[in-house]
Amino acid sequence: MELKLTLNGRAVAASVEADTLLIDFLRAQGCLSVKRGCETANCGLCTVLMDGTPVLSCSVLALRAAGHHIQTLEGLQEEAADFAAFIADQGAEQCGFCNPGFVMNTVALLRENPDPTDDEIRAYLAGNLCRCSGYEGQLRGIRAYLDHKKGRG
Amino acid sequence: MDKLKTVGQPVRKKDAMALLLGKPVYMDDIVPQNCLVVKVLRSPHAHALIEEINTDVAQKVPGVVAVYTYKDVPQKRFTMAGQTYPEPSPYDRLILDQRLRFVGDAVAIVAAEDEAAADKALKLIKVKYQVLEAVLDPHEALDGPILVHPEDNWRSLCPVGADNKRNLCASEVCSDGDVEDVLSHCDYVIDHIYHTPACNQAMMETFRTYTEMDPYGRLHVISSTQIVFHVRRILANALDIPKSKIHVEKPRIGGGFGAKQTVVAEIYPAFVTWKTGRAAKMIYTREESLIASSPRHDMEVHVRLGASKDGTIRAIDVYTLSNTGAYGEHGPTTVGLSGHKSIPLYTGNLEAFRFAYDVVYTNRQSAGAYRGYGATQGIFAVESAVNELADKLGLDPVAIREKNMVREGQVMPAYYNEKTNACALDRCMSRCAQLFGWKEKFPVRDMGNGKVRAAGVAMAMQGSGISGVDVGSATIKLSDEGFYNLSIGAADMGTGCDTILAQMAAECLDCPVDNIAVFGADSDASPYDSGSYASSTTYVTGKAVERACQQLKENLCAIAAQMLECKPEDVEFTGQGVRRLDGGGEVSLMDIATKSMCGNEIPVQVTYTHSSPVSPPPFMVGMVELEVDKETGGVEVLNYVAVVDCGTPINPNLARVQTEGGIVQGIGMALFEGITYDEKGNLLENSLMQYKIPTRLDMGHLRVEFESSYEPTGPFGAKSIGEIVINTPSPAIAHAIFRATGVWHRELPITPEKVLMGMKAKG
């Protein structure tokens, strides 16, 4: 079936099966930041933005994205690099496999709530699993970024 | 010693930004997408023989390239355990076997042009099973009527006390002193059995491997593995081909925790590529990763701990029954740590110990290596027993530990008579108590809203590499313009070993970390390394880096001396170059690098190989504050404070994150994670929906500090950090739950149901 959508600001038309999942479509389009960590919508690794809202691309049919604007980490490099550097300074990226999903959701969080409390950060990112870091370093990184931004602003 | 410039600094990981920004660096990001997709048909029965298997229809599915059954594979048994040869793990595997030994065991391999065709073919393979009675209970396995491995070509290469005709994967007894005699003279003996069921590493990237034939007719393997060299040997054994025909490399790895110290996915695409000549990949589903991989060994640990009235711990007797499941990967070795890394914590006043074990086969998922590697199970048991003793004697559990703990300079009879050259366990305890506020938090506090707060404590140790076995190597090379290449065979699986080894090299060579380009790991190109497991990389490979750099500096000085027309002993290395001691000139690294490529016979590349006769233990103390809801049995971790002695932390950021990550995994193990089976042997927690790992809402607040000691045999005084950090949460949490509820939970995970039922049973 024919699918037309906007992917990272670029118009894309492609032929997909009715049961193609958005995650598989995106990876086939070269958006390899999108990772699969489970098959049950539990891990958050495949998080992308649909019209600016985070969705789990493993649980969305590609055709559901027809006419919508999908953003993956490939399309948000600068926005992400801004705060990701602070997470890197904590060593909290670790294996990195969960990072794209977690970073995408953090982009969404910071757009929605530019000055979140620690508890708001934890709650917003609760669906993004990480097995390496124990989460605390990710929080320290985001907190350091927010503090830095305040100091700057 | 001079002040360190790079070691001890929180250097950013070399690959950090690439990982955070989602660059394509993992196996499935970098391999051709038009390769064959490999899938495995899995047994629906815990124990069965394949009577008939018909693949005719499956082979006719458009896009299907090959379907293989047990009739197609080599008949030499091998082990998938990534261990140094000769492996202690028995040779009990075939790629595909007529006998199926657990629900999920491989029945057939399908290779197809795409996933849909492979999935369709899986459904069309017709199998007639002769269903056999299964042995699921480890208590019934030893000398029972059902044999998991009755075959005559089963082999054990090492004297580990194995006997397949008894379902015995390994057994041993060792002791020091007369434990029965001392126990009989003790005022108190704590005597309990503690049970830690299997649990899963659940690294975010599932098992995956890509294989292709290279232009030289060799099998080229790109795999998410911790052990490139062991993979080469294991694949050669499995395929029954020469090792020279195999080349293994690893890209970035999406987590390992020991899971990828076993060859789990590799054999299937390797077999397909070797047979068809076509490139192939296998990507485990999450379900496969949970039901057919290499989880922690289910262990039952029987502790008898004898003490006098004043709390002096005089004797410890440990018997472990370990369940290795259907195959013996890591079975003979994990079990050893359950005693050898728990009993020595109490070397202080110990008069006698005994440690015995049996490791049995059952028709459950095969176990493997998981961070902690048996120590985690043993420490849960022994630390719980010590907490029970403290309670019985009415002593402060911190004080009883301070009275009995191992101290620096002591010889540990239960740890192969090794001496603690570096041990800050006493300082870890006092610092942790201070940070945590033990005196204020240990008393049970009723919050007046149906919730009770309480605290618990535990200590831990681990090793640093496998003494006398693990080999680490490093190659350091001076290149154009004076930068260095560091090649290693250890595997950075997210832990940051590429970076910390570069820090060590930078320290030795007195240059910025950015001047060290790291490469690894590749079985053709890297110097030999056992691989990244057993907490070995910092300690063993790190020392190889240090030594290689020393040698390289000598070589660079020799070249420079020629250039400066003096003797090598008349020059010194400055970091930027080499200068004459008499002030008569200097050459830069760039000059030396340039010279090295023109009319030069002195190598600017040095490989050094290191192995250690000892395995110095890191030590740690963990304290937890939690809140139990008396209405629901719910447990909420509020605070976890840990103080770790890993020797010198090479990179305090990465050591801290290792610790935090290990603690959170440990919290998961204590409270949520556990593998259970139904009566037919089906594993119930087969997705992340059922197998719940901690989210960031489940862990409370973590606080980690280091109390450094200096290990003279380690690089810059370092020991290890990777594994020990998972060991304290289970006993500390069980302790705190006892304090809150009056019920000891001796089986993990301690779920709200168990807490509530425990409180009800107590009345």
mmCIF file with all atom_site columns, C-alpha atoms in Angstrom, chain B residues 125-244:
data_model
loop_
_atom_site.group_PDB
_atom_site.id
_atom_site.type_symbol
_atom_site.label_atom_id
_atom_site.label_alt_id
_atom_site.label_comp_id
_atom_site.label_asym_id
_atom_site.label_entity_id
_atom_site.label_seq_id
_atom_site.pdbx_PDB_ins_code
_atom_site.Cartn_x
_atom_site.Cartn_y
_atom_site.Cartn_z
_atom_site.occupancy
_atom_site.B_iso_or_equiv
_atom_site.pdbx_formal_charge
_atom_site.auth_seq_id
_atom_site.auth_comp_id
_atom_site.auth_asym_id
_atom_site.auth_atom_id
_atom_site.pdbx_PDB_model_num
ATOM 1   C CA . ILE B 1 125 ? 7.727  -27.727 9.629  1.00 0.00 ? 125 ILE B CA 1
ATOM 2   C CA . LYS B 1 126 ? 5.968  -30.907 10.697 1.00 0.00 ? 126 LYS B CA 1
ATOM 3   C CA . VAL B 1 127 ? 7.397  -32.520 13.801 1.00 0.00 ? 127 VAL B CA 1
ATOM 4   C CA . LYS B 1 128 ? 6.277  -35.678 15.546 1.00 0.00 ? 128 LYS B CA 1
ATOM 5   C CA . TYR B 1 129 ? 7.528  -35.566 19.102 1.00 0.00 ? 129 TYR B CA 1
ATOM 6   C CA . GLN B 1 130 ? 7.915  -38.454 21.475 1.00 0.00 ? 130 GLN B CA 1
ATOM 7   C CA . VAL B 1 131 ? 7.149  -36.562 24.639 1.00 0.00 ? 131 VAL B CA 1
ATOM 8   C CA . LEU B 1 132 ? 9.188  -37.742 27.618 1.00 0.00 ? 132 LEU B CA 1
ATOM 9   C CA . GLU B 1 133 ? 8.759  -37.138 31.281 1.00 0.00 ? 133 GLU B CA 1
ATOM 10  C CA . ALA B 1 134 ? 10.771 -34.116 32.321 1.00 0.00 ? 134 ALA B CA 1
ATOM 11  C CA . VAL B 1 135 ? 12.810 -33.434 35.419 1.00 0.00 ? 135 VAL B CA 1
ATOM 12  C CA . LEU B 1 136 ? 12.072 -29.861 36.437 1.00 0.00 ? 136 LEU B CA 1
ATOM 13  C CA . ASP B 1 137 ? 12.865 -29.916 40.151 1.00 0.00 ? 137 ASP B CA 1
ATOM 14  C CA . PRO B 1 138 ? 16.573 -29.714 40.910 1.00 0.00 ? 138 PRO B CA 1
ATOM 15  C CA . HIS B 1 139 ? 15.998 -31.743 44.090 1.00 0.00 ? 139 HIS B CA 1
ATOM 16  C CA . GLU B 1 140 ? 14.877 -34.688 41.993 1.00 0.00 ? 140 GLU B CA 1
ATOM 17  C CA . ALA B 1 141 ? 17.595 -34.453 39.389 1.00 0.00 ? 141 ALA B CA 1
ATOM 18  C CA . LEU B 1 142 ? 20.617 -36.011 41.068 1.00 0.00 ? 142 LEU B CA 1
ATOM 19  C CA . ASP B 1 143 ? 20.562 -39.780 40.565 1.00 0.00 ? 143 ASP B CA 1
ATOM 20  C CA . GLY B 1 144 ? 16.917 -39.553 39.523 1.00 0.00 ? 144 GLY B CA 1
ATOM 21  C CA . PRO B 1 145 ? 15.292 -41.791 36.914 1.00 0.00 ? 145 PRO B CA 1
ATOM 22  C CA . ILE B 1 146 ? 15.180 -39.166 34.148 1.00 0.00 ? 146 ILE B CA 1
ATOM 23  C CA . LEU B 1 147 ? 18.489 -38.326 32.495 1.00 0.00 ? 147 LEU B CA 1
ATOM 24  C CA . VAL B 1 148 ? 18.881 -34.996 30.714 1.00 0.00 ? 148 VAL B CA 1
ATOM 25  C CA . HIS B 1 149 ? 22.078 -36.094 28.972 1.00 0.00 ? 149 HIS B CA 1
ATOM 26  C CA . PRO B 1 150 ? 22.102 -39.872 28.570 1.00 0.00 ? 150 PRO B CA 1
ATOM 27  C CA . GLU B 1 151 ? 24.234 -39.678 25.414 1.00 0.00 ? 151 GLU B CA 1
ATOM 28  C CA . ASP B 1 152 ? 27.583 -41.451 25.278 1.00 0.00 ? 152 ASP B CA 1
ATOM 29  C CA . ASN B 1 153 ? 29.429 -38.661 23.490 1.00 0.00 ? 153 ASN B CA 1
ATOM 30  C CA . TRP B 1 154 ? 28.848 -36.213 26.353 1.00 0.00 ? 154 TRP B CA 1
ATOM 31  C CA . ARG B 1 155 ? 32.249 -35.050 27.588 1.00 0.00 ? 155 ARG B CA 1
ATOM 32  C CA . SER B 1 156 ? 33.685 -33.192 30.540 1.00 0.00 ? 156 SER B CA 1
ATOM 33  C CA . LEU B 1 157 ? 37.154 -31.822 29.777 1.00 0.00 ? 157 LEU B CA 1
ATOM 34  C CA . CYS B 1 158 ? 38.096 -30.829 33.302 1.00 0.00 ? 158 CYS B CA 1
ATOM 35  C CA . PRO B 1 159 ? 37.947 -32.688 36.615 1.00 0.00 ? 159 PRO B CA 1
ATOM 36  C CA . VAL B 1 160 ? 34.940 -30.819 37.998 1.00 0.00 ? 160 VAL B CA 1
ATOM 37  C CA . GLY B 1 161 ? 33.126 -33.792 39.512 1.00 0.00 ? 161 GLY B CA 1
ATOM 38  C CA . ALA B 1 162 ? 30.675 -34.229 36.646 1.00 0.00 ? 162 ALA B CA 1
ATOM 39  C CA . ASP B 1 163 ? 28.773 -37.371 35.655 1.00 0.00 ? 163 ASP B CA 1
ATOM 40  C CA . ASN B 1 164 ? 26.082 -37.162 33.005 1.00 0.00 ? 164 ASN B CA 1
ATOM 41  C CA . LYS B 1 165 ? 24.669 -40.534 34.053 1.00 0.00 ? 165 LYS B CA 1
ATOM 42  C CA . ARG B 1 166 ? 23.786 -38.910 37.405 1.00 0.00 ? 166 ARG B CA 1
ATOM 43  C CA . ASN B 1 167 ? 22.534 -35.557 35.989 1.00 0.00 ? 167 ASN B CA 1
ATOM 44  C CA . LEU B 1 168 ? 25.594 -34.095 37.628 1.00 0.00 ? 168 LEU B CA 1
ATOM 45  C CA . CYS B 1 169 ? 27.300 -31.157 35.927 1.00 0.00 ? 169 CYS B CA 1
ATOM 46  C CA . ALA B 1 170 ? 29.800 -30.600 38.747 1.00 0.00 ? 170 ALA B CA 1
ATOM 47  C CA . SER B 1 171 ? 30.382 -31.310 42.433 1.00 0.00 ? 171 SER B CA 1
ATOM 48  C CA . GLU B 1 172 ? 33.019 -30.572 45.037 1.00 0.00 ? 172 GLU B CA 1
ATOM 49  C CA . VAL B 1 173 ? 33.722 -30.321 48.745 1.00 0.00 ? 173 VAL B CA 1
ATOM 50  C CA . CYS B 1 174 ? 36.441 -28.188 50.249 1.00 0.00 ? 174 CYS B CA 1
ATOM 51  C CA . SER B 1 175 ? 37.113 -27.143 53.812 1.00 0.00 ? 175 SER B CA 1
ATOM 52  C CA . ASP B 1 176 ? 39.516 -25.694 56.297 1.00 0.00 ? 176 ASP B CA 1
ATOM 53  C CA . GLY B 1 177 ? 39.423 -26.795 59.918 1.00 0.00 ? 177 GLY B CA 1
ATOM 54  C CA . ASP B 1 178 ? 36.806 -29.085 61.456 1.00 0.00 ? 178 ASP B CA 1
ATOM 55  C CA . VAL B 1 179 ? 33.577 -27.263 60.763 1.00 0.00 ? 179 VAL B CA 1
ATOM 56  C CA . GLU B 1 180 ? 31.339 -29.790 62.546 1.00 0.00 ? 180 GLU B CA 1
ATOM 57  C CA . ASP B 1 181 ? 33.447 -29.647 65.665 1.00 0.00 ? 181 ASP B CA 1
ATOM 58  C CA . VAL B 1 182 ? 33.477 -25.853 65.801 1.00 0.00 ? 182 VAL B CA 1
ATOM 59  C CA . LEU B 1 183 ? 29.746 -25.641 65.074 1.00 0.00 ? 183 LEU B CA 1
ATOM 60  C CA . SER B 1 184 ? 29.050 -28.088 67.898 1.00 0.00 ? 184 SER B CA 1
ATOM 61  C CA . HIS B 1 185 ? 30.848 -25.749 70.285 1.00 0.00 ? 185 HIS B CA 1
ATOM 62  C CA . CYS B 1 186 ? 29.113 -22.567 69.120 1.00 0.00 ? 186 CYS B CA 1
ATOM 63  C CA . ASP B 1 187 ? 26.530 -20.829 71.333 1.00 0.00 ? 187 ASP B CA 1
ATOM 64  C CA . TYR B 1 188 ? 24.308 -20.157 68.328 1.00 0.00 ? 188 TYR B CA 1
ATOM 65  C CA . VAL B 1 189 ? 23.994 -21.774 64.942 1.00 0.00 ? 189 VAL B CA 1
ATOM 66  C CA . ILE B 1 190 ? 21.924 -20.120 62.218 1.00 0.00 ? 190 ILE B CA 1
ATOM 67  C CA . ASP B 1 191 ? 20.750 -22.880 59.909 1.00 0.00 ? 191 ASP B CA 1
ATOM 68  C CA . HIS B 1 192 ? 18.660 -21.914 56.887 1.00 0.00 ? 192 HIS B CA 1
ATOM 69  C CA . ILE B 1 193 ? 18.252 -22.491 53.180 1.00 0.00 ? 193 ILE B CA 1
ATOM 70  C CA . TYR B 1 194 ? 18.173 -19.464 50.896 1.00 0.00 ? 194 TYR B CA 1
ATOM 71  C CA . HIS B 1 195 ? 16.852 -19.593 47.356 1.00 0.00 ? 195 HIS B CA 1
ATOM 72  C CA . THR B 1 196 ? 17.701 -17.312 44.467 1.00 0.00 ? 196 THR B CA 1
ATOM 73  C CA . PRO B 1 197 ? 15.774 -18.333 41.348 1.00 0.00 ? 197 PRO B CA 1
ATOM 74  C CA . ALA B 1 198 ? 17.119 -17.760 37.862 1.00 0.00 ? 198 ALA B CA 1
ATOM 75  C CA . CYS B 1 199 ? 16.902 -14.205 36.632 1.00 0.00 ? 199 CYS B CA 1
ATOM 76  C CA . ASN B 1 200 ? 17.675 -12.569 33.375 1.00 0.00 ? 200 ASN B CA 1
ATOM 77  C CA . GLN B 1 201 ? 20.332 -10.092 32.321 1.00 0.00 ? 201 GLN B CA 1
ATOM 78  C CA . ALA B 1 202 ? 17.723 -8.341  30.165 1.00 0.00 ? 202 ALA B CA 1
ATOM 79  C CA . MET B 1 203 ? 20.269 -6.185  28.383 1.00 0.00 ? 203 MET B CA 1
ATOM 80  C CA . MET B 1 204 ? 18.439 -3.827  26.069 1.00 0.00 ? 204 MET B CA 1
ATOM 81  C CA . GLU B 1 205 ? 19.980 -5.237  22.874 1.00 0.00 ? 205 GLU B CA 1
ATOM 82  C CA . THR B 1 206 ? 18.978 -8.870  22.472 1.00 0.00 ? 206 THR B CA 1
ATOM 83  C CA . PHE B 1 207 ? 21.420 -11.500 21.193 1.00 0.00 ? 207 PHE B CA 1
ATOM 84  C CA . ARG B 1 208 ? 22.387 -10.992 17.551 1.00 0.00 ? 208 ARG B CA 1
ATOM 85  C CA . THR B 1 209 ? 24.963 -12.078 15.024 1.00 0.00 ? 209 THR B CA 1
ATOM 86  C CA . TYR B 1 210 ? 25.743 -11.498 11.349 1.00 0.00 ? 210 TYR B CA 1
ATOM 87  C CA . THR B 1 211 ? 27.851 -13.880 9.280  1.00 0.00 ? 211 THR B CA 1
ATOM 88  C CA . GLU B 1 212 ? 29.256 -13.813 5.765  1.00 0.00 ? 212 GLU B CA 1
ATOM 89  C CA . MET B 1 213 ? 31.991 -15.462 3.730  1.00 0.00 ? 213 MET B CA 1
ATOM 90  C CA . ASP B 1 214 ? 34.931 -13.149 3.160  1.00 0.00 ? 214 ASP B CA 1
ATOM 91  C CA . PRO B 1 215 ? 37.015 -13.002 -0.033 1.00 0.00 ? 215 PRO B CA 1
ATOM 92  C CA . TYR B 1 216 ? 39.469 -15.508 1.447  1.00 0.00 ? 216 TYR B CA 1
ATOM 93  C CA . GLY B 1 217 ? 36.795 -18.136 1.988  1.00 0.00 ? 217 GLY B CA 1
ATOM 94  C CA . ARG B 1 218 ? 36.682 -17.538 5.710  1.00 0.00 ? 218 ARG B CA 1
ATOM 95  C CA . LEU B 1 219 ? 33.613 -17.139 7.874  1.00 0.00 ? 219 LEU B CA 1
ATOM 96  C CA . HIS B 1 220 ? 33.384 -13.501 8.952  1.00 0.00 ? 220 HIS B CA 1
ATOM 97  C CA . VAL B 1 221 ? 31.306 -13.049 12.086 1.00 0.00 ? 221 VAL B CA 1
ATOM 98  C CA . ILE B 1 222 ? 30.047 -9.727  13.440 1.00 0.00 ? 222 ILE B CA 1
ATOM 99  C CA . SER B 1 223 ? 28.475 -10.420 16.762 1.00 0.00 ? 223 SER B CA 1
ATOM 100 C CA . SER B 1 224 ? 27.263 -8.637  19.841 1.00 0.00 ? 224 SER B CA 1
ATOM 101 C CA . THR B 1 225 ? 29.637 -10.521 22.103 1.00 0.00 ? 225 THR B CA 1
ATOM 102 C CA . GLN B 1 226 ? 31.933 -10.024 25.088 1.00 0.00 ? 226 GLN B CA 1
ATOM 103 C CA . ILE B 1 227 ? 34.317 -12.743 23.877 1.00 0.00 ? 227 ILE B CA 1
ATOM 104 C CA . VAL B 1 228 ? 35.524 -12.568 20.275 1.00 0.00 ? 228 VAL B CA 1
ATOM 105 C CA . PHE B 1 229 ? 38.272 -15.149 20.733 1.00 0.00 ? 229 PHE B CA 1
ATOM 106 C CA . HIS B 1 230 ? 36.101 -17.681 22.522 1.00 0.00 ? 230 HIS B CA 1
ATOM 107 C CA . VAL B 1 231 ? 33.434 -17.259 19.837 1.00 0.00 ? 231 VAL B CA 1
ATOM 108 C CA . ARG B 1 232 ? 36.010 -18.254 17.236 1.00 0.00 ? 232 ARG B CA 1
ATOM 109 C CA . ARG B 1 233 ? 36.859 -21.462 19.073 1.00 0.00 ? 233 ARG B CA 1
ATOM 110 C CA . ILE B 1 234 ? 33.247 -22.324 19.904 1.00 0.00 ? 234 ILE B CA 1
ATOM 111 C CA . LEU B 1 235 ? 32.059 -21.823 16.326 1.00 0.00 ? 235 LEU B CA 1
ATOM 112 C CA . ALA B 1 236 ? 34.946 -23.922 15.043 1.00 0.00 ? 236 ALA B CA 1
ATOM 113 C CA . ASN B 1 237 ? 33.974 -26.671 17.480 1.00 0.00 ? 237 ASN B CA 1
ATOM 114 C CA . ALA B 1 238 ? 30.289 -26.434 16.600 1.00 0.00 ? 238 ALA B CA 1
ATOM 115 C CA . LEU B 1 239 ? 30.789 -26.390 12.832 1.00 0.00 ? 239 LEU B CA 1
ATOM 116 C CA . ASP B 1 240 ? 33.711 -28.810 13.085 1.00 0.00 ? 240 ASP B CA 1
ATOM 117 C CA . ILE B 1 241 ? 35.910 -26.605 10.908 1.00 0.00 ? 241 ILE B CA 1
ATOM 118 C CA . PRO B 1 242 ? 39.418 -25.213 11.485 1.00 0.00 ? 242 PRO B CA 1
ATOM 119 C CA . LYS B 1 243 ? 39.682 -22.157 13.701 1.00 0.00 ? 243 LYS B CA 1
ATOM 120 C CA . SER B 1 244 ? 41.755 -20.512 10.978 1.00 0.00 ? 244 SER B CA 1
#
